[in-house]
PDB file of C-alpha atoms and ligand atoms in Angstrom:
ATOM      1  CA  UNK A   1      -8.090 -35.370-155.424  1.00  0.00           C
ATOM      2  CA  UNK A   2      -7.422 -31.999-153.612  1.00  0.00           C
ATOM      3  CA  UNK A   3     -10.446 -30.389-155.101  1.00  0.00           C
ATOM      4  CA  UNK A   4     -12.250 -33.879-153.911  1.00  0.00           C
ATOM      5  CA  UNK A   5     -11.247 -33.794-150.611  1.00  0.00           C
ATOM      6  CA  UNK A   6     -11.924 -30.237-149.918  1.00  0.00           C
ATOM      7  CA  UNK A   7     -15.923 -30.457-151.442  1.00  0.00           C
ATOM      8  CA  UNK A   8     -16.078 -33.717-149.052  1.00  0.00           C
ATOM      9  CA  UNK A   9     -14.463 -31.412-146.218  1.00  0.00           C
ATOM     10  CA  UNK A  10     -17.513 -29.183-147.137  1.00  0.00           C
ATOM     11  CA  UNK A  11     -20.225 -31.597-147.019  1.00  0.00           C
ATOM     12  CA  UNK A  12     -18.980 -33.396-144.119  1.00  0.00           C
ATOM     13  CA  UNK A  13     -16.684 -31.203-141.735  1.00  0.00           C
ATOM     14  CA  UNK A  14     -14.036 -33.710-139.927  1.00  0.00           C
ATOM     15  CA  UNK A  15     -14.866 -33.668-136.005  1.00  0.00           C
ATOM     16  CA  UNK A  16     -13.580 -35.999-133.096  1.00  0.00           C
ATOM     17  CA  UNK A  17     -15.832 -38.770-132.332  1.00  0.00           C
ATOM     18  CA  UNK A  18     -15.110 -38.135-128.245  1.00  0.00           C
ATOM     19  CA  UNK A  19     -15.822 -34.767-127.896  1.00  0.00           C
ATOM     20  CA  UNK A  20     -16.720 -32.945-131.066  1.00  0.00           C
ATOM     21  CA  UNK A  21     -13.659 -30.300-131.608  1.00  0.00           C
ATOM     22  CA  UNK A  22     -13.455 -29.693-135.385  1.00  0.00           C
ATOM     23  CA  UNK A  23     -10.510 -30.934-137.420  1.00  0.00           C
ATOM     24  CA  UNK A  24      -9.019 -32.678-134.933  1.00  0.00           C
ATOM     25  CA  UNK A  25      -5.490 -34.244-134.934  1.00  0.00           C
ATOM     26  CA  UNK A  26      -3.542 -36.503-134.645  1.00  0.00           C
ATOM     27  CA  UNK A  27      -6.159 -38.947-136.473  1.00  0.00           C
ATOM     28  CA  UNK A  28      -8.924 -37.477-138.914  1.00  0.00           C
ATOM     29  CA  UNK A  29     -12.028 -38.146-136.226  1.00  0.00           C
ATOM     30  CA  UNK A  30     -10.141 -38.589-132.763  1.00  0.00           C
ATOM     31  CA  UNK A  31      -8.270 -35.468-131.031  1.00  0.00           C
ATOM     32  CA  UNK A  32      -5.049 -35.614-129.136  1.00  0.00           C
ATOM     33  CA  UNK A  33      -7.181 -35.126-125.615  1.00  0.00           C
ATOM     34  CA  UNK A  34      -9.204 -37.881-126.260  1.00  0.00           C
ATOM     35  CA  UNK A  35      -6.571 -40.186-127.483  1.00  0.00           C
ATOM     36  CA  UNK A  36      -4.943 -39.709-124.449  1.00  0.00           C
ATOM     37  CA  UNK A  37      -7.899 -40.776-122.105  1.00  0.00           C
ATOM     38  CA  UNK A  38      -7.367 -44.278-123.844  1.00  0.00           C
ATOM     39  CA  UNK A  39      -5.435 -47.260-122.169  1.00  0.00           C
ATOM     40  CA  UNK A  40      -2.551 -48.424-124.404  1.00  0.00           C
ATOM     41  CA  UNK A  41      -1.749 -52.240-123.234  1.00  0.00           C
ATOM     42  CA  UNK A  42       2.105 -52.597-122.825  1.00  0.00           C
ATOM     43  CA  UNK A  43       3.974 -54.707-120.080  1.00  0.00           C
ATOM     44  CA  UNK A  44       3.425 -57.075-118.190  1.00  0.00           C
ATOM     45  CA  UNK A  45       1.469 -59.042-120.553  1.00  0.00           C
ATOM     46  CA  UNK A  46       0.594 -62.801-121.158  1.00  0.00           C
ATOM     47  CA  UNK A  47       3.638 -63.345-123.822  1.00  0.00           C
ATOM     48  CA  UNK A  48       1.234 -66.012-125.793  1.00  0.00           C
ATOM     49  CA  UNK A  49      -1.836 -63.737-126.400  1.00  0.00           C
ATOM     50  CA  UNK A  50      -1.029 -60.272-125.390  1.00  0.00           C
ATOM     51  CA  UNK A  51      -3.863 -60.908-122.105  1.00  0.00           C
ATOM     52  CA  UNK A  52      -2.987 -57.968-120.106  1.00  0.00           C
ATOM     53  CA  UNK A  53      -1.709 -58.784-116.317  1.00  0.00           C
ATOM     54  CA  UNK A  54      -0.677 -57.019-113.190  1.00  0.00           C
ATOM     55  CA  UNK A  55       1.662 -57.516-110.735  1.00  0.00           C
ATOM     56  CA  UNK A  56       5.554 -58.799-110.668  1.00  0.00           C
ATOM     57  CA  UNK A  57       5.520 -61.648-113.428  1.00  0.00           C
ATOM     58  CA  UNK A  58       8.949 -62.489-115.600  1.00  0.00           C
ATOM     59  CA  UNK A  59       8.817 -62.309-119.002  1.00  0.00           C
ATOM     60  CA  UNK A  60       7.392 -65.725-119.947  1.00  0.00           C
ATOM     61  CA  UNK A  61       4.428 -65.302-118.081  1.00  0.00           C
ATOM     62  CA  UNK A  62       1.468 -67.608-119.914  1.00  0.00           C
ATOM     63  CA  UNK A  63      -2.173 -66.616-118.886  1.00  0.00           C
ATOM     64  CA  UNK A  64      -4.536 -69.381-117.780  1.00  0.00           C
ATOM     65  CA  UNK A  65      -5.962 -69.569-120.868  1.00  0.00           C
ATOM     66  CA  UNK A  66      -3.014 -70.588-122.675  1.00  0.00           C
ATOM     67  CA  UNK A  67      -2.359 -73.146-120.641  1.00  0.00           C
ATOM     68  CA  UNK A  68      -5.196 -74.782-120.990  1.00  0.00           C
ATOM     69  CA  UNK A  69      -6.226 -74.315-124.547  1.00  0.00           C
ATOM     70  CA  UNK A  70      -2.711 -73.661-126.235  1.00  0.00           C
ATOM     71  CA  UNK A  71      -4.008 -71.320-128.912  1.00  0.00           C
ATOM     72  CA  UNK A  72      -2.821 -72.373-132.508  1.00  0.00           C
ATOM     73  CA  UNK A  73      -0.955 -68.625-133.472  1.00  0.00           C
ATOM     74  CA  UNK A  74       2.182 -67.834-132.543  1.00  0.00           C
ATOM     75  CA  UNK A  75       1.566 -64.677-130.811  1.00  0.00           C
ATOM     76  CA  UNK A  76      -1.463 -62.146-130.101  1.00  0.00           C
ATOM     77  CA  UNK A  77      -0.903 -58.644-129.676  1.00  0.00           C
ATOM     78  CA  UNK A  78      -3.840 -55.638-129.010  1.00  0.00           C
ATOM     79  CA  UNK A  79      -2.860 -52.198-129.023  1.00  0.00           C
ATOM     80  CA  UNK A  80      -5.204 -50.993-126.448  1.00  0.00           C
ATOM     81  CA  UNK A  81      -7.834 -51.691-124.182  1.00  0.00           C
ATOM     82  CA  UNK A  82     -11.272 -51.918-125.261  1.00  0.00           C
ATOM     83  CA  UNK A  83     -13.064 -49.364-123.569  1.00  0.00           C
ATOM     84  CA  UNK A  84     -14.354 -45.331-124.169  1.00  0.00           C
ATOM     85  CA  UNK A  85     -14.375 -43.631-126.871  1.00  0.00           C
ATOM     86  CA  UNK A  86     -12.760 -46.185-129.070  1.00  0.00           C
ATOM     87  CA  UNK A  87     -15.249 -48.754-128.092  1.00  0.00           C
ATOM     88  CA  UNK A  88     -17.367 -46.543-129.585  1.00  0.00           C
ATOM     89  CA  UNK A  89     -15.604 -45.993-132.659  1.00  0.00           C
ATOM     90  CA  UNK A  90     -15.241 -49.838-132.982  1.00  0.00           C
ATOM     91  CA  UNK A  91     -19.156 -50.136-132.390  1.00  0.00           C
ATOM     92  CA  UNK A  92     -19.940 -47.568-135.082  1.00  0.00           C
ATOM     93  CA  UNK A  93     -17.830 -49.187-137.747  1.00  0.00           C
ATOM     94  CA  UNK A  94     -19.071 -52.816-136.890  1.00  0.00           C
ATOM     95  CA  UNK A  95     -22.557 -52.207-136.550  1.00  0.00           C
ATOM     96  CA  UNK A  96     -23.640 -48.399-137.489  1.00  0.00           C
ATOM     97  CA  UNK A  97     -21.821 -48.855-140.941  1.00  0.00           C
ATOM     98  CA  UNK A  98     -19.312 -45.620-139.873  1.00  0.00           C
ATOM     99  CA  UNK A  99     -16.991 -46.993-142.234  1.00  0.00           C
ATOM    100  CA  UNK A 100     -14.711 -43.500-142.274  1.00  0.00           C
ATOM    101  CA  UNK A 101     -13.568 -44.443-139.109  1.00  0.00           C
ATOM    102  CA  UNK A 102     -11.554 -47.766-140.794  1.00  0.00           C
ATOM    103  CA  UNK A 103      -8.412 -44.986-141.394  1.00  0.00           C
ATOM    104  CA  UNK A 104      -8.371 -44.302-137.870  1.00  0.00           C
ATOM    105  CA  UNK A 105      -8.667 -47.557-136.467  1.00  0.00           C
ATOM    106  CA  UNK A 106      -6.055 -48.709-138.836  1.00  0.00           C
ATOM    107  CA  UNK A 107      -3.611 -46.017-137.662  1.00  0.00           C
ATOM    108  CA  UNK A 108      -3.905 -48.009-134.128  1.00  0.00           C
ATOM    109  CA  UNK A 109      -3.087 -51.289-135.609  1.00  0.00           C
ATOM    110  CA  UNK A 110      -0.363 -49.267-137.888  1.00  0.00           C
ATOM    111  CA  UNK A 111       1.045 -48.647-134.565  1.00  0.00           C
ATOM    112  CA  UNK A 112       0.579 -52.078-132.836  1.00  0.00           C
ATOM    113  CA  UNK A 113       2.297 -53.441-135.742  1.00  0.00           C
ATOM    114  CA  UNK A 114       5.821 -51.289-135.459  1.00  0.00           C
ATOM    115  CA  UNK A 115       5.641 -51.710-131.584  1.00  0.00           C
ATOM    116  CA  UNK A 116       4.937 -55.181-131.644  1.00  0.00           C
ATOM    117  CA  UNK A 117       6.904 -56.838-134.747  1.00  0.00           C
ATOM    118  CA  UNK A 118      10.044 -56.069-136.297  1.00  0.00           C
ATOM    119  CA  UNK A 119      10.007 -54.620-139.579  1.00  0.00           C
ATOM    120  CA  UNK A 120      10.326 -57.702-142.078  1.00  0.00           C
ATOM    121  CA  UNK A 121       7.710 -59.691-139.792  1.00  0.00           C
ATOM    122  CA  UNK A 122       5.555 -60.875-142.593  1.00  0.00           C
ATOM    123  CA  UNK A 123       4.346 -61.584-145.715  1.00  0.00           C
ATOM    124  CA  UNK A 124       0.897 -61.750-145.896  1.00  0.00           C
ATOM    125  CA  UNK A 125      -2.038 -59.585-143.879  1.00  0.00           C
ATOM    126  CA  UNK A 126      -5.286 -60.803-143.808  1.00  0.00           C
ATOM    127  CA  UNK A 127      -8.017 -60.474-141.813  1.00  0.00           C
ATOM    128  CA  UNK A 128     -11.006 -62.354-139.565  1.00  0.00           C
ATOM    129  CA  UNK A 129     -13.845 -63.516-141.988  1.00  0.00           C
ATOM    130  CA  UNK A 130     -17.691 -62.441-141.283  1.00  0.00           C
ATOM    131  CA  UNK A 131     -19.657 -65.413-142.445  1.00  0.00           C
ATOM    132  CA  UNK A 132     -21.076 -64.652-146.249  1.00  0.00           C
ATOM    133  CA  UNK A 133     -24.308 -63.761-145.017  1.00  0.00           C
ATOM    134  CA  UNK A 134     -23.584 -61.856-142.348  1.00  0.00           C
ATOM    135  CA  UNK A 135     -21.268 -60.449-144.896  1.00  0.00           C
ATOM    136  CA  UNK A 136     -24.079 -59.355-147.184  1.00  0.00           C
ATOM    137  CA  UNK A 137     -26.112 -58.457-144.215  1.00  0.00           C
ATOM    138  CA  UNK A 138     -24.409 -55.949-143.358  1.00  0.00           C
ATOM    139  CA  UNK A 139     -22.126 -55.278-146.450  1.00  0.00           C
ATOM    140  CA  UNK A 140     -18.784 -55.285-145.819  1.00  0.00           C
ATOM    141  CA  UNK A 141     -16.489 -56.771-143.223  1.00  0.00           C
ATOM    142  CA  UNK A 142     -15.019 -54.520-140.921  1.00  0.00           C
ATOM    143  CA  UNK A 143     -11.905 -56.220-140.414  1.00  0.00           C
ATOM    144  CA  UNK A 144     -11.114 -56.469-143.761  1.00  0.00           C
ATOM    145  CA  UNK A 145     -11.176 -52.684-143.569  1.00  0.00           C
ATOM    146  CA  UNK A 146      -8.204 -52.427-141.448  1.00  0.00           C
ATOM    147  CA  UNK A 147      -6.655 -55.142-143.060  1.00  0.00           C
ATOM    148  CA  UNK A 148      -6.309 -52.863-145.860  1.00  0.00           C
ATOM    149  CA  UNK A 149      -6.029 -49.733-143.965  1.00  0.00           C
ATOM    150  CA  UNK A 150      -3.010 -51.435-142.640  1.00  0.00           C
ATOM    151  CA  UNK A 151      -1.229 -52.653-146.026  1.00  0.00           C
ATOM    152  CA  UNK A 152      -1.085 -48.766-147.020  1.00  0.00           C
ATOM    153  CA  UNK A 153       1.694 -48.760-144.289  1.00  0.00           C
ATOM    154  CA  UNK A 154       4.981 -47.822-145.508  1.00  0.00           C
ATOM    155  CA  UNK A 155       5.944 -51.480-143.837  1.00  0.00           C
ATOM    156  CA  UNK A 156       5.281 -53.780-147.182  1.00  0.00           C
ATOM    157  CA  UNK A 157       2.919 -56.625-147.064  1.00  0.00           C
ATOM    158  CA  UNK A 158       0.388 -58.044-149.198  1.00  0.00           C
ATOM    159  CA  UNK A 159      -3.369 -58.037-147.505  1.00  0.00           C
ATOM    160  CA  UNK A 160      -4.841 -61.357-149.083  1.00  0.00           C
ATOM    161  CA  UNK A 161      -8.589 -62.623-148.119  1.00  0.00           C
ATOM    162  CA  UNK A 162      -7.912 -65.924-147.102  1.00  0.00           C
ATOM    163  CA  UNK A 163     -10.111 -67.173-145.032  1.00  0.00           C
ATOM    164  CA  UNK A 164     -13.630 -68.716-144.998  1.00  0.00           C
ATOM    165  CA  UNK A 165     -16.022 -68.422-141.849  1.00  0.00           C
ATOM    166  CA  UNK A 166     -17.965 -72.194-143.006  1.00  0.00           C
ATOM    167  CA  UNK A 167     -20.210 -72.264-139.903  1.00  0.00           C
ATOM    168  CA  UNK A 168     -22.123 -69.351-139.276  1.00  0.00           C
ATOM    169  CA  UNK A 169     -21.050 -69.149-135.278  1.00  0.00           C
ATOM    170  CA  UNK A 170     -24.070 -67.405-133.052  1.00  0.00           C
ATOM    171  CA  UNK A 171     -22.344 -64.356-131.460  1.00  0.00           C
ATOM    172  CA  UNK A 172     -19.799 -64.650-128.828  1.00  0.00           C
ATOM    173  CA  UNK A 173     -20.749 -61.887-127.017  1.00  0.00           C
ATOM    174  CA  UNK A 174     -22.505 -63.749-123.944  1.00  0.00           C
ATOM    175  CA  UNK A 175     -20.154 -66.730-123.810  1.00  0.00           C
ATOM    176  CA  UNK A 176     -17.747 -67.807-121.329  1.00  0.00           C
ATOM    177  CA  UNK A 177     -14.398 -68.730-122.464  1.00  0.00           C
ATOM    178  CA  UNK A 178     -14.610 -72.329-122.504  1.00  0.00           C
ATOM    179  CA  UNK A 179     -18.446 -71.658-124.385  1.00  0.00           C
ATOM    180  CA  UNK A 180     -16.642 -69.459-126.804  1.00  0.00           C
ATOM    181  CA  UNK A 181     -13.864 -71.932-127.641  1.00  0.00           C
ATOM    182  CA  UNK A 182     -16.554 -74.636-128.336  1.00  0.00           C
ATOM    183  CA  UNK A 183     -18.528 -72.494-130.536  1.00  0.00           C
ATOM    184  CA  UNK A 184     -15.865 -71.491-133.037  1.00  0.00           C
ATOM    185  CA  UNK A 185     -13.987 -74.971-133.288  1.00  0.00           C
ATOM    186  CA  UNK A 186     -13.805 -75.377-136.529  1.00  0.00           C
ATOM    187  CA  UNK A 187     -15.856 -73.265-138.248  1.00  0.00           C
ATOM    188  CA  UNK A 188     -12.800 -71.414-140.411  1.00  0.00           C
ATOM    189  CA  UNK A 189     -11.118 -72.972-143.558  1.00  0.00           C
ATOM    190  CA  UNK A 190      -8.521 -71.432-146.194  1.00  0.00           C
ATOM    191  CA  UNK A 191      -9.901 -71.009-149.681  1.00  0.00           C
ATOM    192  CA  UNK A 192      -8.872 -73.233-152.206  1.00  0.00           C
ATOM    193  CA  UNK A 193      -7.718 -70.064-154.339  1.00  0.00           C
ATOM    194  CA  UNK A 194      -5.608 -68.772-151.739  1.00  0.00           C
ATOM    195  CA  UNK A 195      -3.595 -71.311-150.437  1.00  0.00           C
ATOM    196  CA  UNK A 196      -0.534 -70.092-152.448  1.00  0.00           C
ATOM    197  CA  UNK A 197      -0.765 -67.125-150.001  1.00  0.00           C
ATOM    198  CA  UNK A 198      -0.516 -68.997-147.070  1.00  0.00           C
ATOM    199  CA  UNK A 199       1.771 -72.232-147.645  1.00  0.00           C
ATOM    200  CA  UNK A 200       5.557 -71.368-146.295  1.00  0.00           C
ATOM    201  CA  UNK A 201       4.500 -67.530-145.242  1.00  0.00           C
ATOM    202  CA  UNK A 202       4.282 -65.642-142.483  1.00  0.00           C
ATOM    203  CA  UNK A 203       0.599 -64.199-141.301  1.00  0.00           C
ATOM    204  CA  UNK A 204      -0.512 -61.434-139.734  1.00  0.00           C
ATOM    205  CA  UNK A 205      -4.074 -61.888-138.880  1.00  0.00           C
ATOM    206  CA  UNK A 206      -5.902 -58.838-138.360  1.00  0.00           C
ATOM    207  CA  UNK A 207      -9.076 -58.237-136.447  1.00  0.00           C
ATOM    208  CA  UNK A 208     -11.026 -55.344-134.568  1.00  0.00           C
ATOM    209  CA  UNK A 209     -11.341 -57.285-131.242  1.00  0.00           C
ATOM    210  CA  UNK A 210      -9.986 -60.169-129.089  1.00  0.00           C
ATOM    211  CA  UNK A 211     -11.645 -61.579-126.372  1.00  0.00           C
ATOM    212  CA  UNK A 212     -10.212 -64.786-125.198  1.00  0.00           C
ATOM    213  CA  UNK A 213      -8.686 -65.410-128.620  1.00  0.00           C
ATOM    214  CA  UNK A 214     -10.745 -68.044-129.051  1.00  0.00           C
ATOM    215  CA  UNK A 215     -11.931 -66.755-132.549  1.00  0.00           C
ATOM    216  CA  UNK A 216      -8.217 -65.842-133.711  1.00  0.00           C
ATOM    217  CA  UNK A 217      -6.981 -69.119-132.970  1.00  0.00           C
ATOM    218  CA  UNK A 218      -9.336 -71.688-134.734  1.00  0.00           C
ATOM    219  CA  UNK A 219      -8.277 -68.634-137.829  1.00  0.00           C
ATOM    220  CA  UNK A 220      -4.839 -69.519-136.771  1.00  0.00           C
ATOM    221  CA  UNK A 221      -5.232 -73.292-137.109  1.00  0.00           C
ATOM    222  CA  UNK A 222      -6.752 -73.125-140.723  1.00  0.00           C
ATOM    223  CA  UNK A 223      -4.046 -70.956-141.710  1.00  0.00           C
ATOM    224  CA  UNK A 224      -1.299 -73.665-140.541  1.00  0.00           C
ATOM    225  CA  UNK A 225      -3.194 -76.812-141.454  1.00  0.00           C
ATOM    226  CA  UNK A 226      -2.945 -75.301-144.916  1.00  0.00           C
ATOM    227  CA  UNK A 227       0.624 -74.790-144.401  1.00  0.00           C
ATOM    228  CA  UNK A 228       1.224 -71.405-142.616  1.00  0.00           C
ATOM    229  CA  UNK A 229       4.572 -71.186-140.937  1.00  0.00           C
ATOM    230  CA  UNK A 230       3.884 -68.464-138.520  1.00  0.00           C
ATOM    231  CA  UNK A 231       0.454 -66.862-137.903  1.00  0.00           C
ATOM    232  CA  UNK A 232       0.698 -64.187-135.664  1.00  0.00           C
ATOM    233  CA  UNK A 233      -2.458 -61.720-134.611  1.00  0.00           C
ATOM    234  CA  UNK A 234      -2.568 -58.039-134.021  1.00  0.00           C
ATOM    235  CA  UNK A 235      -6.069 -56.286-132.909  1.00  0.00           C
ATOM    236  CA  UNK A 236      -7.146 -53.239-132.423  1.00  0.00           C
ATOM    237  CA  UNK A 237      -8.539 -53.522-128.894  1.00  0.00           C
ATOM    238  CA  UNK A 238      -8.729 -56.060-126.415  1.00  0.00           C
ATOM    239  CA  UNK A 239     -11.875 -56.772-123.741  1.00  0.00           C
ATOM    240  CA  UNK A 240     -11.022 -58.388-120.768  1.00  0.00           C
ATOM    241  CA  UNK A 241     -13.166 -60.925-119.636  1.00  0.00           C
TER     242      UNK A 241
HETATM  243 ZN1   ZN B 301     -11.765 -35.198-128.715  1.00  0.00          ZN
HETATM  244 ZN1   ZN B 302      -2.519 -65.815-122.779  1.00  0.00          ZN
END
């Protein structure tokens, strides 16, 4: 493995994705300086779906779009604000099939997860599904990736796909929020094969980005219709809109 790793480190020298130092640490393509330009999201926030807010608000402070739609998980939680250079690195795994930046990513959700959730939160990890042809258009499905990036954690859970995307959505990228709620409505069920993972257990549902939370929470409500008892979501980055 050694011997591997060292003929990869030939072929492909490790260098941060922000400003190109070699080797960088503390994660394999992102240095400590440009780590620290990025905006962890930490209190106040919306206690429902992690929205970032400012200003003196108590601790049950519900956005506006909670109110209004009451998403179906329990909780949403994003470790940082999508923006810079990990906007990038989220772009380049999604679309420019980087897919040696999933370990990196992951290590942000490894750390959402043990600031966010106490140690024995869950039971089962799994992860936003791409639509199967989307899927085989471009491969593989990105959140899956740090789905499984995350269940190599020393915090033990099983990562499970369990999900089906049935309706292939158009993008949500130039939606509003009410548009984007109405476009994913229904359009996620729970394989037959893997109900046993979600009847009676508790879900982490793991995705790169949250937006509204529109997506996560029609996931959310096919995970408890088939029986779920707590679904809660943890993403990497979070856009506000
Ligand atoms: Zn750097
Ligand atoms: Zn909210």
């Amino acid at each position: 493995m050694h011997l591997l790793q060292g003929i990869l480190g030939l072929l492909f020298p490790r260098s941060c994705v922000g400003c190109g130092v070699a080797d960088p640490t503390p994660l394999p393509h992102l240095c400590r300086d440009c780590l620290m330009e990025l905006h962890p999201i930490c209190d106040p926030f919306c206690r429902r779906c992690g929205r970032p807010a400012w200003g003196l608000i108590d601790g049950d402070y519900e956005c506006s779009f909670c109110r209004e739609t009451r998403p179906a998980f329990d909780s949403a939680r994003s470790v940082m604000l999508f923006e810079g250079v990990l906007a990038e690195m989220i772009r380049m795994l999604k679309y420019r099939s980087a897919l040696w930046l999933a370990t990196d990513l992951a290590a942000f959700l490894q750390h959402g997860w043990e600031t966010f959730f106490p140690a024995d939160s869950f039971d089962i990890i799994t992860y936003v599904p791409l639509h199967a042809w989307r899927r085989r258009l471009r491969g593989y499905n990105q959140a899956a990736l740090l789905a499984r990036g995350l269940g190599k954690s020393d915090r033990r859970a099983l990562v499970r796909s369990c999900l089906i995307r049935t309706v292939p959505t158009a993008s949500q990228t130039r939606l509003t929020a009410s548009q984007r709620l109405t476009n994913v409505r229904g359009a996620f069920a729970v394989r037959i094969s893997s109900r046993k993972w979600v009847e009676g257990k508790r879900i982490l549902l793991v995705d790169d980005v949250m937006t509204t939370g529109a997506t996560a929470s029609e996931c959310a409500r096919a995970l408890k219709a088939a029986g779920a008892q707590k679904v809660h979501v943890l993403t990497v980055a979070r856009t506000l809109y």
